[in-house]
Amino acid sequence: MDVGLRDLRWAVISAQHRSLRKAAESLSVRQSTLSRTLRSLEVRVGAELFERTNGGTRPTPIGREFLEAARNIIAETDAAFARLRAMSHGQAGRLTIGVYVSLAAGNLRATLAEYHKRFPEVDIHTIDGAQDRLLLDLTASIVDVAIMTTWCPGWGDRRLPLWGERVIAALPDGHPLCLKPAIRWADLAGQPLLIKQRGSGPEMQRFIATKLDLFGAPRLLHQDVSFDRLMGLAGAGIGICLMLEGATGARYDGVVYREIHDHDGPTRINFAAYWREANKNPTLGPFLDILRERYPDLSPVVAAD
């Protein structure tokens, strides 16, 4: 039995109007066309669906069962097509974001909140990782977009400069450096610095090495622990932990925060969004549009030769 969606809709509308003439008018078709369609539908179903009298058209008991099933089919079909249309416009679906920055506070959290507000039907999935891993995930289409530092050699695809975050030292309360309103890099020479062994740790280690190069090899204490445990070690006086300002929203016992300064002001690490031009996920475009609204690319445009 081959019954089309149009036939189901026409049957439901006929039952609603209880008049073939009024139903045909609402459908903008001839009454004779509607009548033939309903007769053909009854032949295919093998049962009389409508009782036709001078007073109008009413569904038979079998017709009522048929119409209930027809309404369910129409509703499910409409919902499925609406979902597909939303997905094709990036208004529904799934967006996977690779993250190399704390979500505790700051720019990324505000951006994700705005995106979720505009597109609540999109499922946001985040993956934490160091740059090497996130670059591999981008190439393998495991993540759609990655938020990483601008120090990212070897990337030859799309990139959008975003924000900068200050570098903060988490000091044990009572440490002599707590007396300073801000810390210079020279102050950290010879100090025990707590570094995560995984995740963002290796990249932070490279950054520290460039800043302390003039003062000899930094004294690094590698720890294979979570960030919270790392801050617990700092509060216990084991060492100093360097972090980004986005992670300072949480407070830890025995920990004092101080900015680290270069000669011209606070030290900052700049971030950018990275993605592949070939990525066809419809949810990516609206997310990038929000990033461009919040952080317009002010880089000079180089004229073509």
mmCIF file of C-alpha atoms in Angstrom:
data_model
loop_
_atom_site.group_PDB
_atom_site.id
_atom_site.type_symbol
_atom_site.label_atom_id
_atom_site.label_comp_id
_atom_site.label_asym_id
_atom_site.label_seq_id
_atom_site.Cartn_x
_atom_site.Cartn_y
_atom_site.Cartn_z
ATOM 1 C CA MET A 1 0.000 0.000 0.000
ATOM 2 C CA ASP A 2 1.494 3.291 -1.159
ATOM 3 C CA VAL A 3 0.057 6.250 0.758
ATOM 4 C CA GLY A 4 1.682 9.632 0.344
ATOM 5 C CA LEU A 5 2.055 12.349 2.969
ATOM 6 C CA ARG A 6 -0.144 14.656 0.887
ATOM 7 C CA ASP A 7 -2.986 12.109 1.001
ATOM 8 C CA LEU A 8 -2.708 11.913 4.788
ATOM 9 C CA ARG A 9 -2.826 15.703 5.117
ATOM 10 C CA TRP A 10 -5.870 15.950 2.860
ATOM 11 C CA ALA A 11 -7.684 13.273 4.859
ATOM 12 C CA VAL A 12 -6.961 15.051 8.165
ATOM 13 C CA ILE A 13 -8.110 18.427 6.783
ATOM 14 C CA SER A 14 -11.293 16.853 5.391
ATOM 15 C CA ALA A 15 -12.082 15.444 8.833
ATOM 16 C CA GLN A 16 -11.441 18.824 10.446
ATOM 17 C CA HIS A 17 -13.836 20.713 8.129
ATOM 18 C CA ARG A 18 -16.427 17.884 7.977
ATOM 19 C CA SER A 19 -17.219 19.221 4.522
ATOM 20 C CA LEU A 20 -15.478 18.342 1.278
ATOM 21 C CA ARG A 21 -16.358 21.733 -0.172
ATOM 22 C CA LYS A 22 -14.822 23.679 2.712
ATOM 23 C CA ALA A 23 -11.829 21.347 2.868
ATOM 24 C CA ALA A 24 -11.221 21.758 -0.869
ATOM 25 C CA GLU A 25 -11.416 25.544 -0.526
ATOM 26 C CA SER A 26 -8.829 25.526 2.287
ATOM 27 C CA LEU A 27 -6.545 23.352 0.152
ATOM 28 C CA SER A 28 -7.127 25.465 -2.987
ATOM 29 C CA VAL A 29 -8.100 22.393 -5.010
ATOM 30 C CA ARG A 30 -11.291 21.306 -6.777
ATOM 31 C CA GLN A 31 -13.815 19.434 -4.676
ATOM 32 C CA SER A 32 -13.890 16.674 -7.288
ATOM 33 C CA THR A 33 -10.083 16.308 -7.021
ATOM 34 C CA LEU A 34 -10.287 15.983 -3.230
ATOM 35 C CA SER A 35 -13.147 13.492 -3.475
ATOM 36 C CA ARG A 36 -11.241 11.277 -5.950
ATOM 37 C CA THR A 37 -8.157 11.388 -3.716
ATOM 38 C CA LEU A 38 -10.142 10.232 -0.673
ATOM 39 C CA ARG A 39 -11.823 7.464 -2.681
ATOM 40 C CA SER A 40 -8.439 6.287 -3.934
ATOM 41 C CA LEU A 41 -7.094 6.370 -0.384
ATOM 42 C CA GLU A 42 -9.986 4.179 0.831
ATOM 43 C CA VAL A 43 -9.321 1.691 -1.948
ATOM 44 C CA ARG A 44 -5.646 1.449 -0.957
ATOM 45 C CA VAL A 45 -6.475 1.116 2.735
ATOM 46 C CA GLY A 46 -9.222 -1.393 1.977
ATOM 47 C CA ALA A 47 -11.845 0.243 4.167
ATOM 48 C CA GLU A 48 -14.339 3.097 4.131
ATOM 49 C CA LEU A 49 -12.765 6.033 6.005
ATOM 50 C CA PHE A 50 -15.506 8.672 5.611
ATOM 51 C CA GLU A 51 -19.281 8.552 5.815
ATOM 52 C CA ARG A 52 -20.681 10.904 3.184
ATOM 53 C CA THR A 53 -24.140 12.367 3.817
ATOM 54 C CA ASN A 54 -26.057 15.456 2.816
ATOM 55 C CA GLY A 55 -25.050 16.930 6.167
ATOM 56 C CA GLY A 56 -21.327 16.604 5.490
ATOM 57 C CA THR A 57 -18.437 14.158 5.684
ATOM 58 C CA ARG A 58 -17.670 12.337 8.926
ATOM 59 C CA PRO A 59 -15.002 9.732 9.668
ATOM 60 C CA THR A 60 -16.124 6.155 10.238
ATOM 61 C CA PRO A 61 -14.836 4.227 13.299
ATOM 62 C CA ILE A 62 -12.032 2.804 11.113
ATOM 63 C CA GLY A 63 -11.510 6.299 9.727
ATOM 64 C CA ARG A 64 -10.976 7.697 13.227
ATOM 65 C CA GLU A 65 -8.251 5.101 13.861
ATOM 66 C CA PHE A 66 -6.683 5.917 10.497
ATOM 67 C CA LEU A 67 -6.764 9.675 11.140
ATOM 68 C CA GLU A 68 -5.114 9.305 14.552
ATOM 69 C CA ALA A 69 -2.254 7.395 12.947
ATOM 70 C CA ALA A 70 -2.127 9.947 10.105
ATOM 71 C CA ARG A 71 -1.824 12.868 12.544
ATOM 72 C CA ASN A 72 1.050 11.144 14.366
ATOM 73 C CA ILE A 73 2.861 10.456 11.090
ATOM 74 C CA ILE A 74 2.418 14.063 9.928
ATOM 75 C CA ALA A 75 3.622 15.483 13.268
ATOM 76 C CA GLU A 76 6.697 13.255 13.366
ATOM 77 C CA THR A 77 7.524 14.017 9.735
ATOM 78 C CA ASP A 78 7.141 17.772 10.230
ATOM 79 C CA ALA A 79 9.327 17.643 13.334
ATOM 80 C CA ALA A 80 11.995 15.644 11.500
ATOM 81 C CA PHE A 81 12.082 18.069 8.576
ATOM 82 C CA ALA A 82 12.155 21.060 10.925
ATOM 83 C CA ARG A 83 15.113 19.503 12.711
ATOM 84 C CA LEU A 84 16.901 18.886 9.419
ATOM 85 C CA ARG A 85 16.264 22.463 8.271
ATOM 86 C CA ALA A 86 17.616 23.778 11.578
ATOM 87 C CA MET A 87 20.701 21.580 11.276
ATOM 88 C CA SER A 88 21.354 22.724 7.712
ATOM 89 C CA HIS A 89 21.361 26.344 8.945
ATOM 90 C CA GLY A 90 23.575 25.583 11.945
ATOM 91 C CA GLN A 91 20.705 26.115 14.401
ATOM 92 C CA ALA A 92 20.824 22.539 15.693
ATOM 93 C CA GLY A 93 23.342 19.717 15.789
ATOM 94 C CA ARG A 94 26.669 19.363 17.551
ATOM 95 C CA LEU A 95 29.729 21.624 17.753
ATOM 96 C CA THR A 96 32.997 20.257 19.153
ATOM 97 C CA ILE A 97 35.450 22.842 20.466
ATOM 98 C CA GLY A 98 39.041 22.130 21.389
ATOM 99 C CA VAL A 99 40.075 24.217 24.370
ATOM 100 C CA TYR A 100 43.466 25.346 25.609
ATOM 101 C CA VAL A 101 42.278 27.846 28.224
ATOM 102 C CA SER A 102 40.310 27.653 31.453
ATOM 103 C CA LEU A 103 36.537 27.874 31.245
ATOM 104 C CA ALA A 104 36.376 29.117 34.857
ATOM 105 C CA ALA A 105 35.940 32.744 33.815
ATOM 106 C CA GLY A 106 36.628 35.256 31.099
ATOM 107 C CA ASN A 107 36.277 35.537 27.371
ATOM 108 C CA LEU A 108 35.668 31.954 26.329
ATOM 109 C CA ARG A 109 32.974 31.354 28.918
ATOM 110 C CA ALA A 110 31.169 34.539 27.858
ATOM 111 C CA THR A 111 31.414 33.538 24.203
ATOM 112 C CA LEU A 112 30.016 30.061 24.859
ATOM 113 C CA ALA A 113 27.191 31.543 26.939
ATOM 114 C CA GLU A 114 26.232 33.878 24.092
ATOM 115 C CA TYR A 115 26.386 31.066 21.539
ATOM 116 C CA HIS A 116 24.191 28.813 23.682
ATOM 117 C CA LYS A 117 21.715 31.654 24.182
ATOM 118 C CA ARG A 118 21.346 32.132 20.424
ATOM 119 C CA PHE A 119 21.470 28.455 19.457
ATOM 120 C CA PRO A 120 20.096 26.415 22.379
ATOM 121 C CA GLU A 121 19.453 23.390 20.126
ATOM 122 C CA VAL A 122 23.167 22.945 19.374
ATOM 123 C CA ASP A 123 24.960 20.482 21.634
ATOM 124 C CA ILE A 124 28.339 21.936 22.651
ATOM 125 C CA HIS A 125 31.097 19.413 23.293
ATOM 126 C CA THR A 126 34.492 20.598 24.564
ATOM 127 C CA ILE A 127 37.833 18.799 24.553
ATOM 128 C CA ASP A 128 40.747 20.010 26.680
ATOM 129 C CA GLY A 129 44.250 19.474 25.407
ATOM 130 C CA ALA A 130 47.657 20.824 24.513
ATOM 131 C CA GLN A 131 48.261 22.362 21.103
ATOM 132 C CA ASP A 132 49.851 19.261 19.573
ATOM 133 C CA ARG A 133 46.807 17.162 20.402
ATOM 134 C CA LEU A 134 44.303 19.810 19.337
ATOM 135 C CA LEU A 135 46.054 20.281 15.996
ATOM 136 C CA LEU A 136 45.819 16.558 15.363
ATOM 137 C CA ASP A 137 42.155 16.591 16.369
ATOM 138 C CA LEU A 138 41.501 19.458 13.948
ATOM 139 C CA THR A 139 43.189 17.606 11.105
ATOM 140 C CA ALA A 140 41.235 14.442 11.904
ATOM 141 C CA SER A 141 37.929 16.399 12.171
ATOM 142 C CA ILE A 142 37.526 15.312 15.801
ATOM 143 C CA VAL A 143 37.098 18.969 16.748
ATOM 144 C CA ASP A 144 35.491 21.662 14.594
ATOM 145 C CA VAL A 145 37.367 24.642 16.033
ATOM 146 C CA ALA A 146 40.196 24.990 18.548
ATOM 147 C CA ILE A 147 40.931 27.927 20.844
ATOM 148 C CA MET A 148 44.706 28.017 21.301
ATOM 149 C CA THR A 149 47.569 30.439 21.732
ATOM 150 C CA THR A 150 48.781 32.374 18.707
ATOM 151 C CA TRP A 151 52.122 30.580 18.975
ATOM 152 C CA CYS A 152 51.162 27.735 16.696
ATOM 153 C CA PRO A 153 53.857 26.967 14.091
ATOM 154 C CA GLY A 154 53.001 24.847 11.108
ATOM 155 C CA TRP A 155 49.293 25.682 10.908
ATOM 156 C CA GLY A 156 48.436 26.562 7.316
ATOM 157 C CA ASP A 157 44.642 26.797 7.418
ATOM 158 C CA ARG A 158 42.180 29.334 8.859
ATOM 159 C CA ARG A 159 42.832 31.409 11.985
ATOM 160 C CA LEU A 160 41.092 34.295 13.754
ATOM 161 C CA PRO A 161 42.940 36.361 16.406
ATOM 162 C CA LEU A 162 40.894 36.633 19.592
ATOM 163 C CA TRP A 163 41.798 37.884 23.061
ATOM 164 C CA GLY A 164 44.819 38.056 25.328
ATOM 165 C CA GLU A 165 44.997 36.850 28.930
ATOM 166 C CA ARG A 166 47.381 38.009 31.619
ATOM 167 C CA VAL A 167 49.828 35.525 33.108
ATOM 168 C CA ILE A 168 49.307 35.164 36.852
ATOM 169 C CA ALA A 169 51.520 33.663 39.561
ATOM 170 C CA ALA A 170 49.762 31.641 42.270
ATOM 171 C CA LEU A 171 51.979 32.116 45.318
ATOM 172 C CA PRO A 172 51.926 30.434 48.722
ATOM 173 C CA ASP A 173 50.485 32.886 51.227
ATOM 174 C CA GLY A 174 53.392 34.435 53.136
ATOM 175 C CA HIS A 175 55.897 34.042 50.278
ATOM 176 C CA PRO A 176 58.237 37.090 50.058
ATOM 177 C CA LEU A 177 56.965 37.841 46.535
ATOM 178 C CA CYS A 178 53.477 38.409 47.959
ATOM 179 C CA LEU A 179 54.728 41.750 49.242
ATOM 180 C CA LYS A 180 55.088 42.991 45.650
ATOM 181 C CA PRO A 181 52.052 44.384 43.798
ATOM 182 C CA ALA A 182 53.395 42.757 40.628
ATOM 183 C CA ILE A 183 56.177 40.261 39.898
ATOM 184 C CA ARG A 184 58.949 40.569 37.314
ATOM 185 C CA TRP A 185 60.258 37.532 35.489
ATOM 186 C CA ALA A 186 63.619 38.072 37.108
ATOM 187 C CA ASP A 187 61.901 37.534 40.477
ATOM 188 C CA LEU A 188 61.039 33.972 39.404
ATOM 189 C CA ALA A 189 64.608 32.976 38.568
ATOM 190 C CA GLY A 190 65.568 30.057 40.799
ATOM 191 C CA GLN A 191 62.068 29.747 42.257
ATOM 192 C CA PRO A 192 60.397 26.289 42.236
ATOM 193 C CA LEU A 193 57.700 26.421 39.544
ATOM 194 C CA LEU A 194 54.909 23.849 39.523
ATOM 195 C CA ILE A 195 54.180 22.528 36.007
ATOM 196 C CA LYS A 196 51.532 20.070 34.891
ATOM 197 C CA GLN A 197 53.116 17.098 33.225
ATOM 198 C CA ARG A 198 50.233 16.741 30.781
ATOM 199 C CA GLY A 199 47.641 18.921 29.073
ATOM 200 C CA SER A 200 48.752 22.550 28.872
ATOM 201 C CA GLY A 201 51.878 21.886 30.965
ATOM 202 C CA PRO A 202 54.398 21.354 28.120
ATOM 203 C CA GLU A 203 53.302 24.553 26.378
ATOM 204 C CA MET A 204 53.514 26.557 29.604
ATOM 205 C CA GLN A 205 56.982 25.094 30.119
ATOM 206 C CA ARG A 206 58.092 26.349 26.685
ATOM 207 C CA PHE A 207 56.673 29.778 27.481
ATOM 208 C CA ILE A 208 58.489 29.932 30.823
ATOM 209 C CA ALA A 209 61.735 28.872 29.171
ATOM 210 C CA THR A 210 61.589 31.806 26.737
ATOM 211 C CA LYS A 211 60.961 34.278 29.562
ATOM 212 C CA LEU A 212 63.637 32.958 31.933
ATOM 213 C CA ASP A 213 66.279 32.161 29.321
ATOM 214 C CA LEU A 214 68.484 35.067 30.421
ATOM 215 C CA PHE A 215 68.463 33.878 34.039
ATOM 216 C CA GLY A 216 69.500 30.268 33.501
ATOM 217 C CA ALA A 217 67.471 27.087 33.414
ATOM 218 C CA PRO A 218 64.209 27.440 35.369
ATOM 219 C CA ARG A 219 63.599 25.204 38.365
ATOM 220 C CA LEU A 220 60.579 23.159 37.290
ATOM 221 C CA LEU A 221 58.636 20.724 39.452
ATOM 222 C CA HIS A 222 56.577 18.509 37.132
ATOM 223 C CA GLN A 223 53.352 17.171 38.608
ATOM 224 C CA ASP A 224 51.018 14.581 37.084
ATOM 225 C CA VAL A 225 47.919 15.946 38.850
ATOM 226 C CA SER A 226 44.784 17.953 38.133
ATOM 227 C CA PHE A 227 44.795 21.753 38.216
ATOM 228 C CA ASP A 228 43.004 21.804 41.573
ATOM 229 C CA ARG A 229 45.633 19.502 43.057
ATOM 230 C CA LEU A 230 48.352 21.725 41.570
ATOM 231 C CA MET A 231 46.862 24.730 43.313
ATOM 232 C CA GLY A 232 46.726 22.736 46.515
ATOM 233 C CA LEU A 233 50.474 22.173 46.230
ATOM 234 C CA ALA A 234 50.989 25.896 45.713
ATOM 235 C CA GLY A 235 48.930 26.661 48.796
ATOM 236 C CA ALA A 236 51.015 24.147 50.757
ATOM 237 C CA GLY A 237 54.188 26.074 49.893
ATOM 238 C CA ILE A 238 55.647 23.437 47.531
ATOM 239 C CA GLY A 239 56.122 25.905 44.712
ATOM 240 C CA ILE A 240 54.696 28.677 42.536
ATOM 241 C CA CYS A 241 52.118 27.914 39.856
ATOM 242 C CA LEU A 242 51.838 30.064 36.727
ATOM 243 C CA MET A 243 48.375 30.309 35.225
ATOM 244 C CA LEU A 244 46.174 32.465 33.037
ATOM 245 C CA GLU A 245 43.775 35.047 34.433
ATOM 246 C CA GLY A 246 40.782 33.057 33.175
ATOM 247 C CA ALA A 247 41.516 30.450 35.856
ATOM 248 C CA THR A 248 41.578 32.897 38.770
ATOM 249 C CA GLY A 249 37.822 32.825 39.304
ATOM 250 C CA ALA A 250 38.253 30.063 41.890
ATOM 251 C CA ARG A 251 39.859 30.686 45.279
ATOM 252 C CA TYR A 252 42.178 28.234 46.992
ATOM 253 C CA ASP A 253 43.288 28.122 50.610
ATOM 254 C CA GLY A 254 46.742 29.538 51.164
ATOM 255 C CA VAL A 255 47.088 30.931 47.614
ATOM 256 C CA VAL A 256 47.721 34.562 46.650
ATOM 257 C CA TYR A 257 47.541 35.811 43.048
ATOM 258 C CA ARG A 258 49.994 38.305 41.550
ATOM 259 C CA GLU A 259 50.387 39.572 37.976
ATOM 260 C CA ILE A 260 53.646 38.924 36.165
ATOM 261 C CA HIS A 261 55.023 41.930 34.288
ATOM 262 C CA ASP A 262 57.392 42.464 31.403
ATOM 263 C CA HIS A 263 59.214 45.755 31.065
ATOM 264 C CA ASP A 264 56.193 47.338 29.327
ATOM 265 C CA GLY A 265 53.398 46.000 31.504
ATOM 266 C CA PRO A 266 51.516 42.769 32.276
ATOM 267 C CA THR A 267 52.668 39.660 30.451
ATOM 268 C CA ARG A 268 49.944 38.358 28.164
ATOM 269 C CA ILE A 269 49.347 35.217 26.165
ATOM 270 C CA ASN A 270 47.252 35.838 23.075
ATOM 271 C CA PHE A 271 44.691 33.382 21.749
ATOM 272 C CA ALA A 272 43.184 32.617 18.370
ATOM 273 C CA ALA A 273 40.536 30.347 16.874
ATOM 274 C CA TYR A 274 41.798 27.687 14.444
ATOM 275 C CA TRP A 275 39.670 25.684 12.031
ATOM 276 C CA ARG A 276 39.793 23.950 8.663
ATOM 277 C CA GLU A 277 38.336 25.691 5.628
ATOM 278 C CA ALA A 278 37.087 22.275 4.459
ATOM 279 C CA ASN A 279 34.998 21.746 7.619
ATOM 280 C CA LYS A 280 31.367 21.309 6.523
ATOM 281 C CA ASN A 281 29.693 21.273 9.949
ATOM 282 C CA PRO A 282 26.865 23.866 9.654
ATOM 283 C CA THR A 283 27.149 24.780 13.348
ATOM 284 C CA LEU A 284 30.695 26.098 12.868
ATOM 285 C CA GLY A 285 29.730 29.171 10.818
ATOM 286 C CA PRO A 286 27.397 30.759 13.408
ATOM 287 C CA PHE A 287 29.986 30.170 16.161
ATOM 288 C CA LEU A 288 32.676 31.883 14.086
ATOM 289 C CA ASP A 289 30.264 34.755 13.372
ATOM 290 C CA ILE A 290 29.884 35.346 17.112
ATOM 291 C CA LEU A 291 33.662 35.271 17.557
ATOM 292 C CA ARG A 292 34.038 37.857 14.771
ATOM 293 C CA GLU A 293 31.396 40.059 16.419
ATOM 294 C CA ARG A 294 33.125 39.950 19.782
ATOM 295 C CA TYR A 295 36.729 39.993 18.510
ATOM 296 C CA PRO A 296 36.906 41.579 15.046
ATOM 297 C CA ASP A 297 40.107 40.826 13.172
ATOM 298 C CA LEU A 298 41.991 44.112 12.986
ATOM 299 C CA SER A 299 45.005 42.627 11.205
ATOM 300 C CA PRO A 300 46.046 44.704 8.174
ATOM 301 C CA VAL A 301 44.928 43.296 4.845
ATOM 302 C CA VAL A 302 47.840 42.602 2.544
ATOM 303 C CA ALA A 303 47.052 43.625 -1.020
ATOM 304 C CA ALA A 304 47.575 41.008 -3.703
ATOM 305 C CA ASP A 305 50.349 41.582 -6.194
#
